[in-house]
Structures are given as C-alpha cells and as structure tokens.
Tab-separated table of C-alpha atoms in Angstrom:
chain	number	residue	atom	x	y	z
A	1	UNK	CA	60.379	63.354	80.167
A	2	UNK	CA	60.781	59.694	80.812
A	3	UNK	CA	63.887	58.221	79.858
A	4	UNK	CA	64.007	55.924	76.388
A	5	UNK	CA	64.495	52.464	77.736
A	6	UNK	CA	66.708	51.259	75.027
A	7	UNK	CA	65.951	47.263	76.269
A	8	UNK	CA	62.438	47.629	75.939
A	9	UNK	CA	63.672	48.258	72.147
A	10	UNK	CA	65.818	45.025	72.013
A	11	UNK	CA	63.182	43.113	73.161
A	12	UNK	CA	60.210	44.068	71.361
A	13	UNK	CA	62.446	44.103	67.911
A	14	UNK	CA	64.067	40.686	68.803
A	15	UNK	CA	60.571	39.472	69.206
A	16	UNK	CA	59.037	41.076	66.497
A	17	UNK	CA	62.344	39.465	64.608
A	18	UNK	CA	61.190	35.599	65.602
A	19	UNK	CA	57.859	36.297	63.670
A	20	UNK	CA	58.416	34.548	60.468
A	21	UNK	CA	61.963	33.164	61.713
A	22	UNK	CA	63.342	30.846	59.023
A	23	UNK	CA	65.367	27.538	59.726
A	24	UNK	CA	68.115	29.714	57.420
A	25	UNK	CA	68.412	31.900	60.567
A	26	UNK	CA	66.274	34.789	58.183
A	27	UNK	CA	62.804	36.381	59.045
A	28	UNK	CA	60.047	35.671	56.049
A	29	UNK	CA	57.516	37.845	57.385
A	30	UNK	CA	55.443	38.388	54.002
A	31	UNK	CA	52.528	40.473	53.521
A	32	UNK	CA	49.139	39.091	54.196
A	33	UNK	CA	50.907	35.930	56.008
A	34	UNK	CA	50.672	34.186	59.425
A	35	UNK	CA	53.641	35.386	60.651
A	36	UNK	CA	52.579	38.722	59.797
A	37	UNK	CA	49.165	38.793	61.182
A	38	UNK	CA	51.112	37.693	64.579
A	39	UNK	CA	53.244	40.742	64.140
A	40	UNK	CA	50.100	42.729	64.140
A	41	UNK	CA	48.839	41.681	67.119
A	42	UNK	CA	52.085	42.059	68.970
A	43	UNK	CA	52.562	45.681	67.801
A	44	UNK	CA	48.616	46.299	68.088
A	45	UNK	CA	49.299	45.342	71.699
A	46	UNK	CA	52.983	47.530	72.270
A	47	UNK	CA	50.760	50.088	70.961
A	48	UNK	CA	47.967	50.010	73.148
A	49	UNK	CA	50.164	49.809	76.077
A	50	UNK	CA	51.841	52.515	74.562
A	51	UNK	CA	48.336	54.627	75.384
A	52	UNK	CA	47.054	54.137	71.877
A	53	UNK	CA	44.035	53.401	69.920
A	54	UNK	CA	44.531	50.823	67.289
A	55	UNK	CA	42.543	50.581	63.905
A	56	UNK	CA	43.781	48.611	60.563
A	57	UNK	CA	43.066	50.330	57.596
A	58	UNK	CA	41.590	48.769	54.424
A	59	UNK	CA	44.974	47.819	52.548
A	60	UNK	CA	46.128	46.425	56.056
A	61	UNK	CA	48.363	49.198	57.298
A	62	UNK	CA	48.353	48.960	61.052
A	63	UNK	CA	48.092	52.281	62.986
A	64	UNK	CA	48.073	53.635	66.557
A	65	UNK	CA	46.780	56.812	67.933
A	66	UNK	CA	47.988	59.033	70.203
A	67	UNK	CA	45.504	61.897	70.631
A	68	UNK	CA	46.686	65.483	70.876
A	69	UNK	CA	45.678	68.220	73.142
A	70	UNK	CA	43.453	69.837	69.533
A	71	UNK	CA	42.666	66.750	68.046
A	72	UNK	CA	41.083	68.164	64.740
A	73	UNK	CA	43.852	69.606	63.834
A	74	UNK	CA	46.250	67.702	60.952
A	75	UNK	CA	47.823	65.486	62.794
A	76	UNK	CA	51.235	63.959	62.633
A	77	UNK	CA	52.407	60.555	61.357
A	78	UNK	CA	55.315	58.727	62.103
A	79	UNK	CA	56.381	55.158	61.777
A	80	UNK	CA	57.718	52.552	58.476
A	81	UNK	CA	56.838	48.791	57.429
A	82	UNK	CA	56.054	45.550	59.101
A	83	UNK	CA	56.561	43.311	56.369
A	84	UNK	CA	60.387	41.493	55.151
A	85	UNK	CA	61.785	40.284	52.026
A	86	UNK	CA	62.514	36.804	52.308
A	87	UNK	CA	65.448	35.770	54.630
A	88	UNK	CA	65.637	39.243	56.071
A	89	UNK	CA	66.668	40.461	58.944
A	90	UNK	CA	65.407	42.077	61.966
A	91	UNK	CA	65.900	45.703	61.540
A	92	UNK	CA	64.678	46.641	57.569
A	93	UNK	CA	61.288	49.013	58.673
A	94	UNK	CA	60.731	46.622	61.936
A	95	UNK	CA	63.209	49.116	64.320
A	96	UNK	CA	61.329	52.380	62.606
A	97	UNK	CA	58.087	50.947	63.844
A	98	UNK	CA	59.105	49.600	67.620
A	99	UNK	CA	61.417	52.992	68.110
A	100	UNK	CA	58.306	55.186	67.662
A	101	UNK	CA	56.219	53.026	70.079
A	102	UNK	CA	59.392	53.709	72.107
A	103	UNK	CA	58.909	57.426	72.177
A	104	UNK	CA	55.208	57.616	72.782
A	105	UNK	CA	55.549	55.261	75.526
A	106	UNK	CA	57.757	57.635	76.975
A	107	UNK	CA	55.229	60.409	76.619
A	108	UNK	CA	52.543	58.464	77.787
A	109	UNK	CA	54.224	57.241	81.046
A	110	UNK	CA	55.381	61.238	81.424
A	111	UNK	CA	52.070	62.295	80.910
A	112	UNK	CA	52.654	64.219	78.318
A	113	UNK	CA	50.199	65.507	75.304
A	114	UNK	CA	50.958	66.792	72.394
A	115	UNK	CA	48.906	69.644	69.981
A	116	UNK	CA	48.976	67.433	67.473
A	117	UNK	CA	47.602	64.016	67.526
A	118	UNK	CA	50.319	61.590	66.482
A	119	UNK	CA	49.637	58.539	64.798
A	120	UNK	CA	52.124	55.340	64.396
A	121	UNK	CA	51.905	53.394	61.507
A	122	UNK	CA	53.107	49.475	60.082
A	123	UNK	CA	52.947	49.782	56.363
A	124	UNK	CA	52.164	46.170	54.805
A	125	UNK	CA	53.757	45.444	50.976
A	126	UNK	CA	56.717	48.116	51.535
A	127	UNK	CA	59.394	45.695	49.752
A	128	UNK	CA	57.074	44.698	47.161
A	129	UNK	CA	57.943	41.164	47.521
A	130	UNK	CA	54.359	39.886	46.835
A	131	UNK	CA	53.511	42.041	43.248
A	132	UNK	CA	56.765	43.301	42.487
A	133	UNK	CA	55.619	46.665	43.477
A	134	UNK	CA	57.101	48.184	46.049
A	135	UNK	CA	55.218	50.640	49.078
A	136	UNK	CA	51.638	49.512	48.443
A	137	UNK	CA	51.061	50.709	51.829
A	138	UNK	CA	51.899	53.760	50.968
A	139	UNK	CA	50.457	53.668	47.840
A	140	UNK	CA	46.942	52.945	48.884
A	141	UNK	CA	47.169	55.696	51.307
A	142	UNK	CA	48.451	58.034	48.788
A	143	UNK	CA	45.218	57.610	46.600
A	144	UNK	CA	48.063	55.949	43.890
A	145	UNK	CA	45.827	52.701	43.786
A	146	UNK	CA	42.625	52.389	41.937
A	147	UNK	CA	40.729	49.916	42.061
A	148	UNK	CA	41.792	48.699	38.618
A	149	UNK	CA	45.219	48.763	39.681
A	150	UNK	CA	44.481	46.673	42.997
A	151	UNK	CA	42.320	44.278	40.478
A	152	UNK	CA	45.208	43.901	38.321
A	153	UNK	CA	47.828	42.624	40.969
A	154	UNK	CA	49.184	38.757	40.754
A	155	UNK	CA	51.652	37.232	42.443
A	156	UNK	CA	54.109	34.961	40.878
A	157	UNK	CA	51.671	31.710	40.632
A	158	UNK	CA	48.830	33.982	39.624
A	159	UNK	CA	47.398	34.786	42.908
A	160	UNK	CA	45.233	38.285	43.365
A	161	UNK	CA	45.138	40.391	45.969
A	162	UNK	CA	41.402	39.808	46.598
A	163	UNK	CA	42.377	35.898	47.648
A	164	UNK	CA	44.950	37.002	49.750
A	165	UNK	CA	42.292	38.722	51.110
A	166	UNK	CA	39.798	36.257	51.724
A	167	UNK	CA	42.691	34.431	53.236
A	168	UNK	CA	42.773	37.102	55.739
A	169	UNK	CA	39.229	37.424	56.291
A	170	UNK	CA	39.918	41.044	55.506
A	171	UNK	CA	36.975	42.599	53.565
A	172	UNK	CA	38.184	43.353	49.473
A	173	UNK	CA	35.233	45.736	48.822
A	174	UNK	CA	36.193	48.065	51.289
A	175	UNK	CA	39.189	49.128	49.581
A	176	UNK	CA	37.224	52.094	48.067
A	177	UNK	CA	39.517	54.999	46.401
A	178	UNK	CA	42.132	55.295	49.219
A	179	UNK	CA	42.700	56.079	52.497
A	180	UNK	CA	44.739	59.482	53.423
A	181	UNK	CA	43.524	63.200	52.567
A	182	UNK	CA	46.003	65.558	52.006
A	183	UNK	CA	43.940	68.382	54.439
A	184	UNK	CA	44.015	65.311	57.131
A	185	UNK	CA	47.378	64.554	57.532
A	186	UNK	CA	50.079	67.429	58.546
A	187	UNK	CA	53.799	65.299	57.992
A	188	UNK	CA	55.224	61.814	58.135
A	189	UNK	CA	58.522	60.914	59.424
A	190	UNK	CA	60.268	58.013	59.026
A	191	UNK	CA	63.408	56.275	61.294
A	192	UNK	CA	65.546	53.572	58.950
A	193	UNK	CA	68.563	51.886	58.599
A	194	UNK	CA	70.734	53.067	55.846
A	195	UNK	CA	71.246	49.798	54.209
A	196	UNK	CA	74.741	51.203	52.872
A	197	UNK	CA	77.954	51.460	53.889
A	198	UNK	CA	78.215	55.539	54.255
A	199	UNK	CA	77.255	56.057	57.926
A	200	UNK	CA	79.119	52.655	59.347
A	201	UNK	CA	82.744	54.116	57.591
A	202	UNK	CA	82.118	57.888	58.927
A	203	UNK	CA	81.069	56.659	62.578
A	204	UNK	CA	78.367	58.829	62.426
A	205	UNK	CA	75.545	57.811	64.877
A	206	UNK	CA	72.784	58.682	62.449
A	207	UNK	CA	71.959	61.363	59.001
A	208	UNK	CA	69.139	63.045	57.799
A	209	UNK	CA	68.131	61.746	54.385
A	210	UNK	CA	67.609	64.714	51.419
A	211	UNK	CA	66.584	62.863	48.697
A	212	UNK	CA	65.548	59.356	47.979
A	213	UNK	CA	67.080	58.291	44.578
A	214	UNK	CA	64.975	57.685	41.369
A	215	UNK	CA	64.873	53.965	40.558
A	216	UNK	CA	63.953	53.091	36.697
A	217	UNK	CA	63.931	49.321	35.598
A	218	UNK	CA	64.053	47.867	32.035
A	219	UNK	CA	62.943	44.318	31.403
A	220	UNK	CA	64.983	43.101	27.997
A	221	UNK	CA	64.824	40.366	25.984
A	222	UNK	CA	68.102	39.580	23.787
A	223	UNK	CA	66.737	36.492	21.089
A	224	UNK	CA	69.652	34.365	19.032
A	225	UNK	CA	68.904	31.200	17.990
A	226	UNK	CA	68.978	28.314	19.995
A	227	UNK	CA	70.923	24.836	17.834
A	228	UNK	CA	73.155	22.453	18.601
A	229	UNK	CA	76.046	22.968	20.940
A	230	UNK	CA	78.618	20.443	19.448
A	231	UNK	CA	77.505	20.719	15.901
A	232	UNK	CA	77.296	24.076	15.317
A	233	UNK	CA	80.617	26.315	14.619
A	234	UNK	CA	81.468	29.394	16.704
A	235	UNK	CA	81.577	31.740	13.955
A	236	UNK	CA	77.967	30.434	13.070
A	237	UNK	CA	76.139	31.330	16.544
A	238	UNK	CA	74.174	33.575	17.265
A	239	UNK	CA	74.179	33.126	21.394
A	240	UNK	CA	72.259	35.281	23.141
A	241	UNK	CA	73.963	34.582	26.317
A	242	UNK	CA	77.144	35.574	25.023
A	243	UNK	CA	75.145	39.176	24.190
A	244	UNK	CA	73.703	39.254	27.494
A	245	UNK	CA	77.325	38.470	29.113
A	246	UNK	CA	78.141	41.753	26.699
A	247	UNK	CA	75.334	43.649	28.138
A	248	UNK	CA	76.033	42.915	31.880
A	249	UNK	CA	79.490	43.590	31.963
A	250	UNK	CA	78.830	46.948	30.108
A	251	UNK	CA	76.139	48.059	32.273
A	252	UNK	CA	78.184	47.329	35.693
A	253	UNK	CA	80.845	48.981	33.796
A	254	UNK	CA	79.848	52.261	33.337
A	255	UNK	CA	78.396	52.510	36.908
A	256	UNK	CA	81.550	51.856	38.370
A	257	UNK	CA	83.094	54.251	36.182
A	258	UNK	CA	80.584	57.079	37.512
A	259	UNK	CA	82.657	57.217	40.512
A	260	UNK	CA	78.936	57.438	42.353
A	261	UNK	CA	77.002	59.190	40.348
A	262	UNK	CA	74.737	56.354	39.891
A	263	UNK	CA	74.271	52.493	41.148
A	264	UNK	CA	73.450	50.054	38.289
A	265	UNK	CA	72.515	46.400	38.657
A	266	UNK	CA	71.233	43.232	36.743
A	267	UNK	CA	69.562	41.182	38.891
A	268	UNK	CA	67.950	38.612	37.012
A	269	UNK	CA	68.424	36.488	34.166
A	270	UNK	CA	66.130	33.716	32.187
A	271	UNK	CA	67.912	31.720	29.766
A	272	UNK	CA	66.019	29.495	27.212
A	273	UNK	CA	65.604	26.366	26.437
A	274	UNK	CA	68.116	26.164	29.229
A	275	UNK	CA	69.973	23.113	28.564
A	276	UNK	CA	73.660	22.008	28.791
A	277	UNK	CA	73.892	20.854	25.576
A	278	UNK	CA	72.315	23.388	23.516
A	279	UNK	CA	73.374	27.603	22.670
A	280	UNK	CA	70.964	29.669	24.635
A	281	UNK	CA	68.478	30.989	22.132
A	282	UNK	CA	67.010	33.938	24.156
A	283	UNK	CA	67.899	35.725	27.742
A	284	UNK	CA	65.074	37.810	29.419
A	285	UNK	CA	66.974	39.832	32.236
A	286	UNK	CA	66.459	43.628	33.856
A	287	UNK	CA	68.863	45.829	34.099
A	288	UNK	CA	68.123	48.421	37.220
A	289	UNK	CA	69.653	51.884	37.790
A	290	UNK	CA	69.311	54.291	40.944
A	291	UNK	CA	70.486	58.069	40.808
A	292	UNK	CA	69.911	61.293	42.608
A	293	UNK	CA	68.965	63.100	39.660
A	294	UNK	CA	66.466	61.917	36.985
A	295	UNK	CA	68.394	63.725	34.144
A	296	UNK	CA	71.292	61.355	34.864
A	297	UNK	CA	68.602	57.892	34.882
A	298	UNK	CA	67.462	59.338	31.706
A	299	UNK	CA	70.792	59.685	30.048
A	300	UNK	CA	71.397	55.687	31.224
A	301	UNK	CA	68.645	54.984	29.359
A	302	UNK	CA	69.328	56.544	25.946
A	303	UNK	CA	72.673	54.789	26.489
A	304	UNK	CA	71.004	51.185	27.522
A	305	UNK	CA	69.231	51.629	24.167
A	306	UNK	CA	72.186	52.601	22.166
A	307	UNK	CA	74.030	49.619	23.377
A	308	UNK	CA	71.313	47.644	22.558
A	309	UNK	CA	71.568	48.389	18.917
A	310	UNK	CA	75.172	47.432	19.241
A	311	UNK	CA	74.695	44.476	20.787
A	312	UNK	CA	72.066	43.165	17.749
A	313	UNK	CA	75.764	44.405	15.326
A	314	UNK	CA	77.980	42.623	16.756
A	315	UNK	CA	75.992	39.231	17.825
A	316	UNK	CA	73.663	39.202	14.988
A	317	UNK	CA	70.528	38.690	18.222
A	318	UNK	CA	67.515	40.786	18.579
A	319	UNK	CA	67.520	43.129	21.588
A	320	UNK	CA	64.866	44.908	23.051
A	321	UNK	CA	63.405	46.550	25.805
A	322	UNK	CA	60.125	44.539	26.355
A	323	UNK	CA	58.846	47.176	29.652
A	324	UNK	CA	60.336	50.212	31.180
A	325	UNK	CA	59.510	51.125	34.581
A	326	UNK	CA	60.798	54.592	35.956
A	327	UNK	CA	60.061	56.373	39.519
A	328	UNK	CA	61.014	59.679	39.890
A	329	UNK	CA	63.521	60.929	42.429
A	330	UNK	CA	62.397	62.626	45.568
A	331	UNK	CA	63.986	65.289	47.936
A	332	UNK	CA	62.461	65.361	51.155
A	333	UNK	CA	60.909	68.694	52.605
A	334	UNK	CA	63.431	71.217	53.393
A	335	UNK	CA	60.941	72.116	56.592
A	336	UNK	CA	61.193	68.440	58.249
A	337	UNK	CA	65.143	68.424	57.624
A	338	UNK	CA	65.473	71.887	59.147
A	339	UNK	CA	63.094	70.104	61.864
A	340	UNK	CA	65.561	66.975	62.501
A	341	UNK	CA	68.782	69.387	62.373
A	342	UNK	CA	66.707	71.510	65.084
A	343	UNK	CA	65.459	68.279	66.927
A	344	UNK	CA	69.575	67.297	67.141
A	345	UNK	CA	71.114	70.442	67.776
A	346	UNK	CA	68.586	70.796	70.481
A	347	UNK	CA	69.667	67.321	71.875
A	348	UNK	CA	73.337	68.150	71.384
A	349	UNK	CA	73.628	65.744	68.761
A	350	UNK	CA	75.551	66.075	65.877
A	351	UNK	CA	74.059	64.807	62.507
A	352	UNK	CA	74.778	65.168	58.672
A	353	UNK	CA	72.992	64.986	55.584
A	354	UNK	CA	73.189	62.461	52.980
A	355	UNK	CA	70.918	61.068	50.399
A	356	UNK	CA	69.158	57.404	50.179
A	357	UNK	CA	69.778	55.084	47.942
A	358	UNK	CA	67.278	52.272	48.693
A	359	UNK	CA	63.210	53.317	48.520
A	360	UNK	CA	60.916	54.060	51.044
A	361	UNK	CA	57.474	54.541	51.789
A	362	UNK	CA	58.401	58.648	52.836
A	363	UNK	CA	59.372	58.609	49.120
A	364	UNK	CA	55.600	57.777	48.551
A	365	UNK	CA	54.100	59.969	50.923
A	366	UNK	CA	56.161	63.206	49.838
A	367	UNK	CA	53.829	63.460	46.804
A	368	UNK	CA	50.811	64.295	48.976
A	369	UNK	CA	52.408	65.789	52.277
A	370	UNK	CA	55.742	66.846	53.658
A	371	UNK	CA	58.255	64.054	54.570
A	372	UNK	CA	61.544	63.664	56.785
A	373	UNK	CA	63.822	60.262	57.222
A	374	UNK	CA	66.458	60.077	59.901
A	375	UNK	CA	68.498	56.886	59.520
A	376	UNK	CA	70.848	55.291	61.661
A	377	UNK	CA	73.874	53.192	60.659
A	378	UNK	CA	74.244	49.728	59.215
A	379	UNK	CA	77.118	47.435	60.240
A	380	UNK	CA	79.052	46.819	57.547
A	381	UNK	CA	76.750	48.100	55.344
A	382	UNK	CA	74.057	45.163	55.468
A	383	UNK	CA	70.768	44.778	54.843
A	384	UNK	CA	68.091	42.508	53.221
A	385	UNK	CA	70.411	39.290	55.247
A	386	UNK	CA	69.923	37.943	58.716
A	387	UNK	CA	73.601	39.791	59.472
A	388	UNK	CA	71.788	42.984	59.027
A	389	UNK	CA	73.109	44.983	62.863
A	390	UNK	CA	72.785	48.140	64.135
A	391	UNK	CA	75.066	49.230	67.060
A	392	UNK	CA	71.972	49.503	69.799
A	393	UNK	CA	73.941	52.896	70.890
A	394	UNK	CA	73.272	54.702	67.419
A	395	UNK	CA	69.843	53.430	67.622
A	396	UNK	CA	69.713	55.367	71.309
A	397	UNK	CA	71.160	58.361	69.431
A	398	UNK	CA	68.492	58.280	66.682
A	399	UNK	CA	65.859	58.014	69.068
A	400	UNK	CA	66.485	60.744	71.153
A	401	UNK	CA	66.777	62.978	67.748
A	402	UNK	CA	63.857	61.118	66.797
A	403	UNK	CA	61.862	62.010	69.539
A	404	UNK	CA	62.690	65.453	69.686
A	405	UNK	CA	61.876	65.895	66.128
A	406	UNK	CA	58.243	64.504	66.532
A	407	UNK	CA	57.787	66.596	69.563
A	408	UNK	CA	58.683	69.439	68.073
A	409	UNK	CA	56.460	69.100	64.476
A	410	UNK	CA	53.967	67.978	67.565
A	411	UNK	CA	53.996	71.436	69.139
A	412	UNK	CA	53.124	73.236	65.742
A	413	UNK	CA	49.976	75.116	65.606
C-alpha cells in the first residue's frame, strides 16, 4: 500500500486553513460563504484527484466517491465538517476531511478497491454558528429536518436559510425530506481533534471516543427593577445582576466540585437598560451543562430550578427559565470501536478509550447507523482559536489507524 505522505496533509490543510483567513490571524470560513464555496472547490478537486466522483447534496454537504469492488452494497462513509466558528483555527473538522482524502489517495495510487464503496464527506453548519443549531449537515442527512424546521431557521439579523440560498444559487426546493436511508448507508467514521486537554497530558498519539456527552442548555431571564443608581439605597434594590452574579458563581461552582462528572458553563449574558448609571433591571443569560450520562444533566436541572427559586428569596427578582434545550448523550457502536482497537493493534499502535466532550456530527449520525470517532491530540488543549496545533506526528499515527480501520469496515461483506 502506498505510503501516507504526511506533507501532502500539511499542505492541503494549511491551504484549506487560508480560506476565510482573518486579519486576527483566525479562519471565518462560515456556512454558505465565499470562503467556503472556495473550500469546496479545493476539496472537490483533492477529491477528484483522489480518484473520486464528486456530487453536493441538497443541504450543501460535499461528498466524494470511491467505488467499491460490489457497489450496491451499503457503503461506507467517512469524513467531518468544512465549515469554522469565527476566528478558528485550522484543524476543528478541516484535518478529518483532508486525512481521509489522504487515505484514499493512497488506495487509489496503490490500485487498490475496496468491497465497499467509500464515500468522503464535508458537512456544512457542523458548529451551528449560522442558526445556533449545531450539525445541520448531519441533520439533514439524518431525515432530523423537515421542511418546517428548515423554514423556520434565522440567523441573528433575521436572515433564512432559503436567502442564503439564493445567495448560493443553490436550489431551496430541492431540499425535499432528507437525504440518507438507513438501508443505504453501512457506518460513518469520523477523525477529530480532541479539543481538550486529556490526550496532550497522557502523550497519547490518539483515543477512540465511546460516548459523546449530552449537552442541555437553559436560556433564563432573572427581572429586578431597573431605578436610579445614586438615589436608590442598597437595601432597597432589587438588582438582577447581582442575582445573576449569584447564579454564575453557583453554577461554575458545583461543576468544579463534581471533580468531572460534568462541565458547566455560562456563556452569555444581556443586561438591560445597560447603562452606567442605572441598577440593571433584567439579565437574559444561558447556563450550559455537558455530561456522560443524561441522569446526571437531569439532576443539574432540577437543581438549576431549585436555585432559581432561591435566587427570587433572597434578591426579591423574578427568575425563570424562558427555553430549555436538551440533546441526549450518545455512545458510539461497540462494533466500530472494536473495529479501531482492531485497525491499531493491527498497525502496532497503541490506543485508549475516552469519551468526548465537545459534539459532533457522528453524534448525529449514530441515531440512524453505526458510528466510530478516533481523535488525535490537541496542544495544550486548544481549540475554537487560531493556536489550535496538532503535533503532525500524532496526526501520522491517527492516520495509519485511520486507514486501517476504513479498510477493514471496507472489506465487510
């Protein structure tokens, strides 16, 4: 089998990376954007040279075929996204995409052909960046979207997914009920950085991923009563600030107190009427917790409520929970991690198991199909920055467990 050419990977990632490069030093490569119609082409063209067909679906997921020795039977699909979150960096779902190119390439120039046909893929909208809903990629090919649902979806300043669209030229009508049949497709793997700090402290070169964590969100809204800054007496306030300061220090409290068991975060924060002169009358913020098990997301929440009611005691604000948003967690198939333990034993290769604690489209595409992630380290634990850096001989590593691991599911009759 052809060697992995592990500067063919630099390359095509560092120029994938200058694709919606910022004057920050960050890539913005958004969904439905320039920059990311130009990183379609470019992979469109690594995959044809790659000695694949190239189609883009309705939703815009871009995908590559490599055509198996029995092409009717279920065929295999490997691959992760093509979009960024603003000021990322040049590894988040970009190195899953151009290290899979990598490996067909090398079966292409080796001549080799698979049972299976494999197909690559470029998910568009995995960070949710645009709608605030994360993996629509995934979700469209899923059969998750209706078209009610794809209606429904506004950006920020109001904007629909039909004009971004038009602004495409892409056609909105074809959109239809989904993409991917269950009988059609026969796994999907995925290659990703960690984003965490667990494989960059244990050396390790790369893990297989068991689970990807639940995530459920609350949006809250804590009301006082907005007055006069200098004319109105501290015991007379009712400062909803000072209840959300209450809220946020409780909340990253009792994660840190889990010792792990769960990651909690508040990561926005509206205050009104927002002025320097006058007691914040209401604070809209959400309050986000990940965990391996949804018993222990659930148990957050009855807390989150219960702290609610104490916050409305001892502040004299309203606080409620104005939308709840909760995704299940997901443990991969036990058959594709047995695969990528085989895959790595077979290349000599020694790899551990650990969960994920960021979302991915695999966590979409386990609800219709069976799903493995291999990930490789992050340095320092960074992601979502332009500092995000992989050590280019774990991503060799990865690869060649990578590779084995799609030959292998491949090979299945």
């Amino acid at each position: 089998m052809e060697k992995i050419n592990l500067d063919v990977v630099k390359e095509n990632v560092a120029k994938l990376d200058e694709l919606g490069k910022t004057n920050q030093g960050g890539t913005s490569r958004l969904s439905y954007s320039e920059a990311w119609r130009q990183a379609q082409l470019f992979v469109k063209k690594l995959m044809e040279a790659a000695g694949m067909t190239v189609e883009r679906d309705a939703i815009g997921n871009l995908i590559g075929t490599y055509v198996g020795c029995e092409p009717k039977l279920p065929y295999l699909m490997v691959g992760s996204h093509l979009d960024t979150v603003p000021e990322g960096g040049s590894l988040d779902g970009a190195l899953g995409v151009v290290a899979a190119i990598e490996c067909i390439r090398t079966w292409h120039i080796s001549g080799y052909r698979p049972l299976r046909t494999v197909k690559i893929i470029g998910t568009i909208e995995e960070e949710g960046t645009l709608f605030g809903m994360g993996c629509l990629g995934s979700r469209f090919m899923a059969g998750e979207m209706t078209t009610e649902k794809l209606d429904a979806l506004r950006d920020k300043q109001g904007k629909s997914l039909a004009a971004y669209f038009a602004d495409q030229g892409m056609d909105y009508e074809a959109l239809g009920k989904g993409w991917a049949q269950s009988g059609t497709l026969f796994a999907f793997l995925e290659m990703h950085v960690e984003q965490g700090y667990e494989l960059d402290l244990s050396g390790e070169a790369c893990a297989i991923v068991t689970d990807i964590v639940g995530i459920d969100r609350h949006w809250v809204t804590i009301r006082g009563h907005a007055n006069h800054a200098g004319t109105t007496r501290m015991d007379r306030r009712k400062d909803a600030l000072v209840a959300a300061a209450a809220l946020i220090q409780a909340v990253y409290q009792g994660a840190l107190n889990s010792k792990g068991l769960y990651v909690a975060t508040v990561g926005t924060c509206k205050v009104t009427p927002g002025a320097t002169n006058v007691i914040p009358g209401e604070v809209e913020l959400t309050v986000e917790t990940r965990a391996a098990q949804d018993d222990i997301m659930e148990k957050i929440h009855r807390e989150l409520l219960v702290l609610l009611q104490k916050l409305e005691v001892d502040y004299g604000v309203k606080a409620t929970v104005t939308q709840r948003r909760f995704a299940p967690a997901v443990s991969l198939s036990t058959t594709m991690i047995e695969a990528l333990a085989t895959a790595a034993q077979e290349m000599q290769i020694k790899v551990n198991k650990m969960p994920s604690w960021a979302g991915h489209d695999a966590k979409i595409m386990a609800n219709i199909i069976p799903c493995g992630m291999l990930f490789v380290p992050s340095v320092n634990g960074i992601s979502h920055s332009p500092e995000e850096a992989t050590r280019w001989s774990d991503v060799e590593t990865g690869m060649l467990v990578f590779r084995q691991a799609m030959q292998d599911l491949a090979a299945i009759r």
